[in-house]
CSV table of C-alpha atoms in Angstrom, one decimal:
chain,number,residue,atom,x,y,z
A,26,MET,CA,106.5,115.8,49.3
A,27,ALA,CA,107.8,117.1,52.3
A,28,THR,CA,106.1,115.9,55.5
A,29,SER,CA,104.7,117.2,58.9
A,30,PHE,CA,107.9,115.7,60.5
A,31,ASN,CA,110.7,117.2,58.3
A,32,LEU,CA,108.4,120.8,59.4
A,33,LEU,CA,108.3,120.4,62.6
A,34,VAL,CA,112.7,119.4,62.6
A,35,GLN,CA,112.9,122.9,61.3
A,36,PHE,CA,112.1,124.5,64.4
A,37,VAL,CA,114.8,122.9,66.1
A,38,THR,CA,118.1,124.4,66.8
A,39,LYS,CA,120.1,121.7,64.9
A,40,PRO,CA,117.9,120.3,62.3
A,41,ILE,CA,117.8,117.3,60.2
A,42,GLN,CA,118.8,117.1,56.7
A,43,PHE,CA,116.6,114.5,54.6
A,44,THR,CA,117.4,113.7,51.5
A,45,ASP,CA,114.5,111.9,50.4
A,46,GLN,CA,111.4,114.3,51.1
A,47,LYS,CA,109.3,111.2,49.3
A,48,GLN,CA,110.0,109.0,52.4
A,49,GLU,CA,107.2,108.0,54.0
A,50,PHE,CA,106.7,105.5,57.4
A,51,ASN,CA,106.8,102.4,56.5
A,52,LYS,CA,103.8,100.0,56.1
A,53,ARG,CA,103.7,97.0,58.0
A,54,THR,CA,101.4,94.4,57.0
A,55,SER,CA,99.5,92.3,59.1
A,56,ASN,CA,101.1,89.3,60.6
A,57,THR,CA,98.8,86.0,60.6
A,58,GLY,CA,101.1,84.4,63.5
A,59,HIS,CA,99.9,86.3,66.4
A,60,ARG,CA,98.3,85.0,69.1
A,61,SER,CA,94.9,86.3,69.2
A,62,LEU,CA,94.0,87.9,72.4
A,63,PRO,CA,90.7,88.8,74.1
A,64,HIS,CA,89.7,92.3,75.4
A,65,SER,CA,90.6,92.9,78.5
A,66,ILE,CA,91.0,96.2,80.7
A,67,SER,CA,94.8,97.5,79.9
A,68,GLN,CA,97.7,97.5,82.5
A,69,SER,CA,97.1,99.2,86.0
A,70,SER,CA,99.9,101.5,87.3
A,71,THR,CA,99.0,103.6,90.9
A,72,ASP,CA,100.3,106.3,92.7
A,73,SER,CA,103.2,105.7,94.4
A,74,TYR,CA,104.1,105.3,98.0
A,75,GLY,CA,106.5,108.5,97.1
A,76,SER,CA,105.3,112.3,97.0
A,77,VAL,CA,102.7,111.2,94.0
A,78,CYS,CA,100.6,109.2,96.3
A,79,SER,CA,96.6,110.4,97.2
A,80,ASP,CA,95.7,111.7,100.3
A,81,SER,CA,95.0,108.8,103.2
A,82,SER,CA,92.2,111.1,104.0
A,83,GLU,CA,90.2,110.5,100.6
A,84,ASP,CA,87.6,107.7,100.7
A,85,GLY,CA,86.5,105.4,98.3
A,86,SER,CA,83.8,106.4,97.0
A,87,SER,CA,83.5,107.4,93.7
A,88,PRO,CA,83.1,111.2,92.3
A,89,ARG,CA,80.8,110.8,89.3
A,90,ASP,CA,78.0,112.9,91.3
A,91,LYS,CA,79.8,114.8,93.3
A,92,PRO,CA,80.1,118.5,92.4
A,93,ARG,CA,82.4,120.2,91.1
A,94,ARG,CA,84.5,123.2,89.2
A,95,THR,CA,88.2,124.6,89.0
A,96,SER,CA,89.3,127.7,90.4
A,97,LYS,CA,88.6,129.3,86.7
A,98,GLY,CA,84.8,127.6,86.6
A,99,LEU,CA,85.8,124.6,84.6
A,100,SER,CA,83.2,121.6,85.2
A,101,ASP,CA,83.9,119.5,82.0
A,102,PHE,CA,86.2,116.9,83.9
A,103,CYS,CA,85.5,114.0,86.3
A,104,ILE,CA,89.1,113.9,88.9
A,105,LYS,CA,88.8,113.1,93.0
A,106,ASN,CA,90.3,116.1,95.0
A,107,ILE,CA,90.7,119.4,92.4
A,108,LYS,CA,92.4,121.2,95.7
A,109,GLN,CA,95.5,118.8,94.9
A,110,ALA,CA,96.0,120.8,91.6
A,111,GLU,CA,99.4,122.6,92.9
A,112,PHE,CA,100.9,119.6,94.9
A,113,GLY,CA,100.0,118.2,91.3
A,114,ARG,CA,101.7,120.9,89.0
A,115,ARG,CA,105.1,120.9,91.1
A,116,GLU,CA,105.3,116.8,90.4
A,117,ILE,CA,104.5,118.5,86.7
A,118,ILE,CA,107.5,120.7,87.2
A,119,ILE,CA,110.0,118.4,88.7
A,120,ALA,CA,108.8,115.5,85.4
A,121,GLN,CA,110.0,118.4,83.1
A,122,GLN,CA,113.1,118.3,84.2
A,123,GLU,CA,113.5,115.0,83.0
A,124,MET,CA,111.6,114.9,79.7
A,125,PRO,CA,114.4,117.5,77.4
A,126,ALA,CA,113.4,116.7,74.2
A,127,LEU,CA,109.3,117.6,74.9
A,128,MET,CA,110.6,120.5,76.3
A,129,ILE,CA,113.1,121.7,72.6
A,130,LEU,CA,109.4,120.8,70.5
A,131,ARG,CA,107.9,123.1,72.7
A,132,LYS,CA,110.4,125.7,72.1
A,133,GLY,CA,111.6,124.5,69.1
A,134,ALA,CA,107.5,125.4,67.7
A,135,GLY,CA,107.7,128.6,68.7
A,136,GLY,CA,104.4,130.8,67.0
A,137,GLU,CA,103.4,127.7,64.6
A,138,LYS,CA,101.2,125.4,65.8
A,139,PRO,CA,101.6,121.9,63.4
A,140,LEU,CA,98.6,120.5,65.4
A,141,ALA,CA,96.4,123.6,65.1
A,142,GLY,CA,92.7,122.3,64.8
A,143,ALA,CA,93.8,118.5,66.5
A,144,GLN,CA,91.2,117.8,68.5
A,145,VAL,CA,92.9,114.4,70.4
A,146,VAL,CA,91.0,112.0,73.0
A,147,GLY,CA,93.2,110.2,74.8
A,148,CYS,CA,93.8,107.3,76.8
A,149,THR,CA,96.8,106.4,78.4
A,150,HIS,CA,98.2,106.3,82.5
A,151,ILE,CA,97.6,109.6,83.8
A,152,THR,CA,101.0,110.6,85.6
A,153,ALA,CA,103.1,113.3,85.9
A,154,GLN,CA,104.9,112.3,83.0
A,155,THR,CA,102.1,111.5,80.7
A,156,ALA,CA,100.5,115.2,81.6
A,157,VAL,CA,104.1,116.9,80.5
A,158,LEU,CA,102.9,114.7,76.6
A,159,ILE,CA,99.5,116.6,76.7
A,160,GLU,CA,100.4,119.9,77.8
A,161,THR,CA,103.1,119.5,74.6
A,162,LEU,CA,100.0,118.8,72.3
A,163,SER,CA,98.2,121.8,74.2
A,164,VAL,CA,101.7,123.9,73.8
A,165,LEU,CA,101.4,122.7,69.9
A,166,GLY,CA,98.2,123.9,69.0
A,167,ALA,CA,96.2,120.5,70.0
A,168,GLN,CA,92.6,120.2,72.0
A,169,CYS,CA,92.8,117.2,74.4
A,170,ARG,CA,90.3,115.2,76.4
A,171,TRP,CA,91.8,112.4,78.4
A,172,ALA,CA,90.9,109.1,80.4
A,173,ALA,CA,93.2,106.7,82.6
A,174,CYS,CA,94.0,103.7,80.8
A,175,ASN,CA,93.7,101.6,83.4
A,176,ILE,CA,92.2,101.8,87.3
A,177,PHE,CA,94.8,102.3,89.2
A,178,SER,CA,96.8,104.3,87.2
A,179,THR,CA,96.4,107.9,87.6
A,180,GLN,CA,97.9,110.1,90.1
A,181,ASN,CA,95.0,112.3,91.6
A,182,ALA,CA,97.1,115.3,92.2
A,183,VAL,CA,98.4,115.4,88.8
A,184,ALA,CA,94.5,114.5,87.4
A,185,ALA,CA,93.9,117.4,89.6
A,186,ALA,CA,96.4,119.8,87.7
A,187,LEU,CA,95.5,119.2,84.1
A,188,ALA,CA,92.4,119.7,85.0
A,189,GLU,CA,92.6,122.9,87.0
A,190,GLY,CA,95.1,124.2,83.5
A,191,GLY,CA,92.0,123.4,81.2
A,192,THR,CA,92.7,119.9,80.0
A,193,PRO,CA,88.8,117.9,80.5
A,194,VAL,CA,90.5,114.7,82.4
A,195,PHE,CA,88.5,111.9,83.7
A,196,ALA,CA,90.1,109.8,86.3
A,197,TRP,CA,91.2,108.7,89.5
A,198,ARG,CA,92.7,106.2,91.4
A,199,GLY,CA,91.1,102.8,91.9
A,200,GLU,CA,88.2,103.2,89.8
A,201,SER,CA,85.7,100.4,89.3
A,202,GLU,CA,85.4,98.9,86.0
A,203,ASP,CA,82.1,101.0,85.4
A,204,ASP,CA,83.8,103.9,86.9
A,205,PHE,CA,86.4,103.2,83.7
A,206,TRP,CA,83.8,102.9,80.9
A,207,TRP,CA,81.9,105.3,82.0
A,208,CYS,CA,85.4,107.5,82.2
A,209,ILE,CA,86.4,106.8,78.3
A,210,ASP,CA,82.4,107.0,77.6
A,211,ARG,CA,82.8,110.5,78.8
A,212,CYS,CA,86.4,111.7,77.5
A,213,VAL,CA,84.7,110.8,74.0
A,214,GLY,CA,82.1,113.3,74.4
A,215,ALA,CA,80.8,112.0,71.8
A,216,GLU,CA,77.4,114.9,72.0
A,217,THR,CA,79.7,117.9,72.8
A,218,TRP,CA,83.2,117.2,70.9
A,219,GLN,CA,84.4,115.9,68.3
A,220,PRO,CA,88.0,114.0,68.1
A,221,ASN,CA,89.7,113.4,65.3
A,222,MET,CA,92.6,111.8,66.5
A,223,ILE,CA,93.1,109.3,69.1
A,224,MET,CA,96.0,108.3,71.4
A,225,ASP,CA,95.5,105.3,72.6
A,226,ASP,CA,97.1,102.9,75.3
A,227,GLY,CA,95.5,99.0,75.2
A,228,GLY,CA,93.0,99.9,72.5
A,229,ASP,CA,90.4,100.4,75.5
A,230,LEU,CA,89.6,103.5,73.8
A,231,THR,CA,89.3,102.7,70.0
A,232,HIS,CA,87.6,99.6,71.3
A,233,TRP,CA,85.3,101.6,73.1
A,234,ILE,CA,84.9,104.6,69.7
A,235,HIS,CA,84.2,101.7,67.6
A,236,LYS,CA,82.0,99.7,69.7
A,237,LYS,CA,79.2,103.2,71.2
A,238,HIS,CA,80.4,105.5,69.2
A,239,PRO,CA,81.2,104.4,65.1
A,240,SER,CA,80.1,107.2,63.6
A,241,LEU,CA,83.2,109.1,64.9
A,242,PHE,CA,85.7,107.6,62.6
A,243,LYS,CA,84.3,110.0,59.9
A,244,ASN,CA,86.4,112.5,61.6
A,245,ILE,CA,89.0,110.4,62.7
A,246,LYS,CA,92.4,111.0,61.1
A,247,GLY,CA,94.7,107.9,62.6
A,248,ILE,CA,95.5,106.8,66.0
A,249,VAL,CA,98.3,106.3,67.9
A,250,GLU,CA,98.7,103.2,70.3
A,251,GLU,CA,101.9,102.2,72.1
A,252,SER,CA,101.2,99.1,73.2
A,253,VAL,CA,101.8,95.7,72.8
A,254,THR,CA,98.2,95.0,73.8
A,255,GLY,CA,97.1,97.9,71.8
A,256,ILE,CA,98.9,96.5,68.7
A,257,TYR,CA,97.4,93.4,69.1
A,258,ARG,CA,94.1,94.6,68.5
A,259,LEU,CA,94.8,97.0,66.1
A,260,TYR,CA,96.4,93.8,63.3
A,261,GLN,CA,93.0,91.9,64.5
A,262,MET,CA,91.1,94.7,63.4
A,263,SER,CA,93.0,95.1,59.9
A,264,LYS,CA,93.0,91.5,59.3
A,265,ALA,CA,89.4,91.4,59.4
A,266,GLY,CA,88.9,94.6,57.3
A,267,ARG,CA,87.8,96.9,60.5
A,268,LEU,CA,90.3,99.1,60.8
A,269,CYS,CA,88.2,102.2,59.9
A,270,VAL,CA,91.1,104.6,60.0
A,271,PRO,CA,95.2,104.6,59.4
A,272,ALA,CA,97.4,103.5,63.2
A,273,ILE,CA,100.7,104.2,63.9
A,274,ASN,CA,102.6,101.2,66.1
A,275,VAL,CA,104.6,103.1,68.3
A,276,ASN,CA,105.2,100.3,70.5
A,277,ASP,CA,108.2,98.2,67.9
A,278,SER,CA,109.3,102.1,67.0
A,279,VAL,CA,113.2,101.2,68.5
A,280,THR,CA,112.7,104.2,70.7
A,281,LYS,CA,109.9,102.0,72.4
A,282,GLN,CA,111.3,98.6,72.8
A,283,LYS,CA,115.1,99.5,72.8
A,284,PHE,CA,114.6,102.5,75.7
A,285,ASP,CA,111.3,102.1,77.2
A,286,ASN,CA,110.6,98.5,76.9
A,287,LEU,CA,114.2,97.5,78.6
A,288,TYR,CA,115.6,100.6,80.3
A,289,CYS,CA,112.6,101.8,82.4
A,290,CYS,CA,111.9,98.3,83.8
A,291,LYS,CA,115.3,97.2,84.6
A,292,GLU,CA,114.9,99.9,87.2
A,293,SER,CA,111.7,100.5,87.7
A,294,ILE,CA,111.0,96.6,88.7
A,295,LEU,CA,113.3,96.3,92.2
A,296,ASP,CA,111.6,100.3,93.3
A,297,GLY,CA,108.4,98.5,93.1
A,298,LEU,CA,109.3,95.3,94.3
A,299,LYS,CA,111.5,96.8,96.9
A,300,ARG,CA,108.7,99.0,97.8
A,301,THR,CA,105.9,96.3,98.8
A,302,THR,CA,108.1,93.4,99.5
A,303,ASP,CA,110.8,94.8,101.6
A,304,ILE,CA,113.0,91.6,100.4
A,305,MET,CA,116.4,91.6,99.9
A,306,PHE,CA,117.3,90.2,96.6
A,307,GLY,CA,120.9,88.5,96.8
A,308,GLY,CA,120.6,84.8,96.4
A,309,LYS,CA,116.8,84.5,96.2
A,310,GLN,CA,115.2,82.6,93.1
A,311,VAL,CA,113.4,84.2,90.4
A,312,VAL,CA,111.2,82.6,87.1
A,313,VAL,CA,111.0,85.5,84.9
A,314,CYS,CA,108.2,84.4,82.1
A,315,GLY,CA,109.7,85.9,79.3
A,316,TYR,CA,112.6,87.2,77.7
A,317,GLY,CA,112.1,90.1,75.3
A,318,GLU,CA,113.3,93.8,75.7
A,319,VAL,CA,110.7,94.1,79.4
A,320,GLY,CA,111.9,90.9,80.4
A,321,LYS,CA,115.3,91.2,79.6
A,322,GLY,CA,115.8,94.3,81.7
A,323,CYS,CA,113.7,92.6,84.5
A,324,CYS,CA,116.3,89.9,84.9
A,325,ALA,CA,120.0,92.2,84.3
A,326,ALA,CA,118.0,93.9,87.0
A,327,LEU,CA,117.5,91.0,89.4
A,328,LYS,CA,120.4,89.5,88.7
A,329,ALA,CA,123.5,92.4,89.7
A,330,LEU,CA,121.8,92.2,93.2
A,331,GLY,CA,122.3,88.8,93.2
A,332,ALA,CA,119.1,86.8,92.4
A,333,VAL,CA,119.5,83.4,90.6
A,334,VAL,CA,117.1,83.8,88.1
A,335,TYR,CA,115.8,81.8,85.3
A,336,VAL,CA,113.3,82.8,82.3
A,337,THR,CA,110.7,80.7,80.4
A,338,GLU,CA,110.4,81.4,76.6
A,339,VAL,CA,108.5,80.0,74.0
A,340,ASP,CA,110.5,81.6,71.6
A,341,PRO,CA,113.3,79.7,71.0
A,342,ILE,CA,115.3,83.3,69.6
A,343,CYS,CA,114.8,84.8,73.3
A,344,ALA,CA,115.2,81.4,74.6
A,345,LEU,CA,118.7,80.9,72.7
A,346,GLN,CA,119.7,84.8,74.0
A,347,ALA,CA,118.6,83.6,77.8
A,348,CYS,CA,121.1,81.0,77.2
A,349,MET,CA,123.6,82.9,76.0
A,350,ASP,CA,123.1,85.8,78.7
A,351,GLY,CA,124.2,83.8,81.5
A,352,PHE,CA,120.0,82.2,82.4
A,353,ARG,CA,118.5,79.1,82.7
A,354,VAL,CA,115.9,78.2,80.5
A,355,ASN,CA,113.1,76.0,82.0
A,356,LYS,CA,108.9,75.3,81.8
A,357,LEU,CA,107.7,77.6,85.0
A,358,SER,CA,105.8,73.9,86.1
A,359,GLU,CA,109.5,73.0,86.9
A,360,VAL,CA,110.5,75.5,88.7
A,361,ALA,CA,107.2,76.4,90.6
A,362,ARG,CA,108.0,74.8,93.3
A,363,GLN,CA,111.4,76.0,94.1
A,364,VAL,CA,111.4,80.0,93.0
A,365,ASP,CA,111.1,82.7,95.5
A,366,MET,CA,109.6,85.2,93.2
A,367,VAL,CA,107.6,84.9,90.0
A,368,VAL,CA,107.5,88.0,87.5
A,369,THR,CA,105.2,87.5,84.0
A,370,CYS,CA,106.2,90.2,81.1
A,371,THR,CA,105.4,88.1,78.2
A,372,GLY,CA,102.1,90.7,76.5
A,373,ASN,CA,100.2,87.0,77.1
A,374,LYS,CA,97.5,85.4,79.0
A,375,SER,CA,97.0,82.3,81.5
A,376,VAL,CA,101.0,82.7,81.4
A,377,VAL,CA,100.9,81.7,85.8
A,378,ARG,CA,97.6,79.2,85.8
A,379,ARG,CA,96.1,77.8,88.8
A,380,GLU,CA,98.1,74.1,88.4
A,381,HIS,CA,101.5,77.1,88.9
A,382,LEU,CA,99.9,78.5,92.3
A,383,ASP,CA,98.8,75.4,93.8
A,384,ARG,CA,102.9,74.2,93.2
A,385,MET,CA,104.6,77.6,94.8
A,386,LYS,CA,106.1,77.7,98.1
A,387,ASP,CA,105.1,79.3,101.2
A,388,GLY,CA,105.8,83.4,100.4
A,389,CYS,CA,106.7,83.0,97.0
A,390,ILE,CA,106.3,87.0,95.5
A,391,LEU,CA,104.0,87.0,92.4
A,392,CYS,CA,104.3,90.1,90.3
A,393,ASN,CA,103.8,91.7,86.6
A,394,MET,CA,105.4,93.6,84.4
A,395,GLY,CA,103.4,92.9,81.3
A,396,HIS,CA,100.6,95.2,80.1
A,397,SER,CA,97.9,93.4,80.7
A,398,SER,CA,96.2,91.9,83.7
A,399,THR,CA,95.8,88.2,81.6
A,400,GLU,CA,99.1,87.4,82.3
A,401,ILE,CA,98.5,85.9,85.7
A,402,ASP,CA,94.7,83.8,86.0
A,403,LEU,CA,93.5,85.8,89.0
A,404,VAL,CA,90.2,84.3,88.3
A,405,SER,CA,91.0,80.6,89.6
A,406,LEU,CA,92.0,82.6,93.1
A,407,ARG,CA,89.5,83.9,93.4
A,408,THR,CA,87.4,80.9,94.7
A,409,ALA,CA,85.6,79.7,98.0
A,410,GLU,CA,88.6,78.0,99.2
A,411,LEU,CA,91.2,80.7,99.1
A,412,ARG,CA,91.1,83.5,101.7
A,413,TRP,CA,92.1,87.0,100.6
A,414,GLU,CA,94.0,89.3,103.2
A,415,ARG,CA,95.3,93.2,102.2
A,416,MET,CA,98.8,93.5,104.2
A,417,ARG,CA,98.9,97.0,102.8
A,418,PRO,CA,98.3,98.7,99.8
A,419,GLN,CA,98.6,96.4,96.9
A,420,VAL,CA,99.6,93.8,98.4
A,421,ASP,CA,97.5,90.8,99.1
A,422,HIS,CA,98.3,87.2,100.3
A,423,VAL,CA,96.7,85.0,98.9
A,424,ILE,CA,96.0,81.9,101.6
A,425,TRP,CA,95.2,78.5,100.5
A,426,PRO,CA,93.6,75.7,103.0
A,427,ASP,CA,96.7,74.5,104.6
A,428,GLY,CA,97.8,78.2,105.1
A,429,LYS,CA,99.9,78.4,102.7
A,430,ARG,CA,100.3,81.9,101.5
A,431,ILE,CA,101.0,83.5,98.0
A,432,VAL,CA,102.0,87.2,98.3
A,433,LEU,CA,100.3,88.8,95.2
A,434,LEU,CA,101.2,92.4,93.8
A,435,ALA,CA,99.0,94.9,92.6
A,436,GLU,CA,96.3,92.8,91.9
A,437,GLY,CA,98.5,91.1,89.0
A,438,ARG,CA,98.7,94.5,87.1
A,439,LEU,CA,101.9,96.5,86.6
A,440,LEU,CA,104.3,96.4,89.3
A,441,ASN,CA,105.9,99.1,88.1
A,442,LEU,CA,103.3,102.5,87.5
A,443,SER,CA,101.5,100.2,90.7
A,444,CYS,CA,103.2,100.3,93.3
A,445,SER,CA,106.0,102.9,92.6
A,446,THR,CA,107.3,105.5,89.9
A,447,VAL,CA,108.8,105.3,86.4
A,448,PRO,CA,112.0,106.9,85.3
A,449,SER,CA,110.9,110.2,83.7
A,450,PHE,CA,113.7,110.4,81.3
A,451,VAL,CA,112.9,106.8,79.5
A,452,LEU,CA,109.0,108.2,78.9
A,453,SER,CA,110.5,111.3,77.2
A,454,ILE,CA,111.7,109.4,74.6
A,455,THR,CA,108.4,107.8,73.6
A,456,ALA,CA,106.3,110.7,74.7
A,457,THR,CA,108.1,112.4,72.1
A,458,THR,CA,108.2,109.3,69.6
A,459,GLN,CA,104.5,109.5,70.3
A,460,ALA,CA,103.9,113.3,70.3
A,461,LEU,CA,105.7,112.6,66.6
A,462,ALA,CA,103.2,110.1,65.4
A,463,LEU,CA,100.6,112.5,66.1
A,464,ILE,CA,101.4,114.9,64.1
A,465,GLU,CA,102.3,113.0,61.3
A,466,LEU,CA,99.2,111.4,60.7
A,467,TYR,CA,97.1,114.7,61.5
A,468,SER,CA,99.1,116.5,59.1
A,469,ALA,CA,99.3,114.2,56.5
A,470,PRO,CA,98.0,114.4,53.0
A,471,GLU,CA,94.2,112.6,52.5
A,472,GLY,CA,95.4,108.9,50.5
A,473,ARG,CA,98.8,109.3,52.0
A,474,TYR,CA,97.9,106.5,54.3
A,475,LYS,CA,95.6,103.6,54.1
A,476,GLN,CA,93.2,102.3,56.9
A,477,ASP,CA,96.0,99.8,58.1
A,478,VAL,CA,98.5,99.6,60.9
A,479,TYR,CA,102.0,102.0,59.8
A,480,LEU,CA,105.8,101.4,61.6
A,481,LEU,CA,108.4,104.4,62.3
A,482,PRO,CA,110.6,104.9,59.3
A,483,LYS,CA,114.1,104.7,61.2
A,484,LYS,CA,115.2,108.7,60.4
A,485,MET,CA,112.3,109.2,63.3
A,486,ASP,CA,113.7,107.2,65.9
A,487,GLU,CA,117.8,108.4,65.4
A,488,TYR,CA,115.8,111.5,65.2
A,489,VAL,CA,114.3,111.5,68.7
A,490,ALA,CA,117.3,109.3,70.7
A,491,SER,CA,119.4,112.7,68.7
A,492,LEU,CA,116.9,114.9,70.4
A,493,HIS,CA,117.8,112.8,74.0
A,494,LEU,CA,121.9,112.9,73.5
A,495,PRO,CA,122.6,116.7,74.8
A,496,THR,CA,121.6,115.7,78.1
A,497,PHE,CA,125.0,113.5,78.3
A,498,ASP,CA,127.1,115.8,76.6
A,499,ALA,CA,127.3,113.2,73.9
A,500,HIS,CA,129.3,114.3,71.0
A,501,LEU,CA,128.7,111.8,67.3
A,502,SER,CA,130.8,110.8,65.4
A,503,GLU,CA,130.4,111.8,61.6
A,504,VAL,CA,130.5,109.1,58.4
A,505,THR,CA,132.4,110.6,55.6
A,506,ASP,CA,131.6,110.9,52.7
A,507,GLU,CA,133.8,107.7,51.3
A,508,GLN,CA,132.5,105.4,54.3
A,509,ALA,CA,129.0,107.0,53.4
A,510,LYS,CA,129.6,105.4,49.7
A,511,TYR,CA,131.3,102.0,51.6
A,512,LEU,CA,128.4,101.3,53.6
A,513,GLY,CA,125.0,102.7,50.4
A,514,ILE,CA,123.7,104.9,53.6
A,515,SER,CA,123.1,108.7,53.2
A,516,LYS,CA,126.0,110.4,55.6
A,517,HIS,CA,123.0,112.1,57.3
A,518,GLY,CA,120.9,108.9,58.0
A,519,PRO,CA,119.4,106.8,58.5
A,520,PHE,CA,122.3,104.5,59.7
A,521,LYS,CA,119.5,100.7,60.3
A,522,PRO,CA,117.7,99.8,57.5
A,523,ASN,CA,113.8,100.5,57.7
A,524,ASP,CA,113.5,96.7,58.8
A,525,TYR,CA,115.3,97.2,61.9
A,526,ARG,CA,114.3,96.0,65.6
């Protein structure tokens, strides 16, 4: 029984041969040890201060009640300024140059439309990179409607380009919370449109449909989720018996963990910090909360520029890795008074609390590289005795009664997408994985997947990686028949067991 992945592979220049045509996605059973996270709006991001930032002349008013129409007369969208479409299109073209695998999928599909009939409702960051993914899905036959997964993630010019190109988009930079949910509801379009696939980042879209439009799940074939926060929510729903359709966990795929989480954060954290604070890292003392893949990338980048880096961890395995990588592992309460910067990247809530904030020294920089804004206890900073002062976009000084200032970046939301840009090439890896996962769920015969959460097979991880190797003129060695027999694997892969992460 050939999977849709097999069919798609036939279109590329060097297709991968499958030795087991019955191979399916690994089912990952629910883990009762997952920590429960409360519902919250997903991570934030925003236009950078570079080429994709919005026109400074734009006001902060909501465009919800303003008339809008594309050059072709379309009005099923809600964005800030359709006149920015041409500029946004240039940004998308630039991103395409660094997203080779998605371009291969477009070219390889040719006249085939593996997503023909798919009606995809999506809630992700709306950036030049995700625009390339959205338009790739359209080339593969899907109809798409999109909203932003958080209030600061949208690059307004890119949203305009998508709308002008015919994709209904409901998002703009600086949405209020009410705007955020309004955009998701309009994107779902339950009265005029029936989605049959969900692509989510953070779980807010899945949550909204489950809460407000549960009847839609009768027609939905599956969910593709890429964030740790969204995956926690899906496992909680599965455990409680409330997950109505199959879901694919992209976040825990090797291509997401080892590349997007590690290398993307390794490069983009420095960019975000430099643009907002103009800080010099040499000699600064920094504590990074969490030593998962995101934390590893952040620590490596900061250490390389001469910072003295401390790590906090709850997991003894990750803590031991940090120690052996040369970092001191401490509790935040032990180092809060001395550090110049605090970076959170745990995926949990209330990692930095008021007790820590009160100990921090004057000028300490506080930022988040995790998915959700809940890592920093911002509620404790919204009190009468503390004063907030906006210094520049995405930079606030929180001032204590004695004059001490904490420099808070992006209101505790995701630093790199809020205050800078991220590498298109790394996002190409994750976006390709998302696209293939969507094709698999949409094309799978009825009964292949149950109402549970599934992991990607390593064969697909290896395939996605192989599509990006030509960019580096990399040449893979080949396993001989004797070597393959010795290892007990196929000479064509997969080369890692299905439980490898």
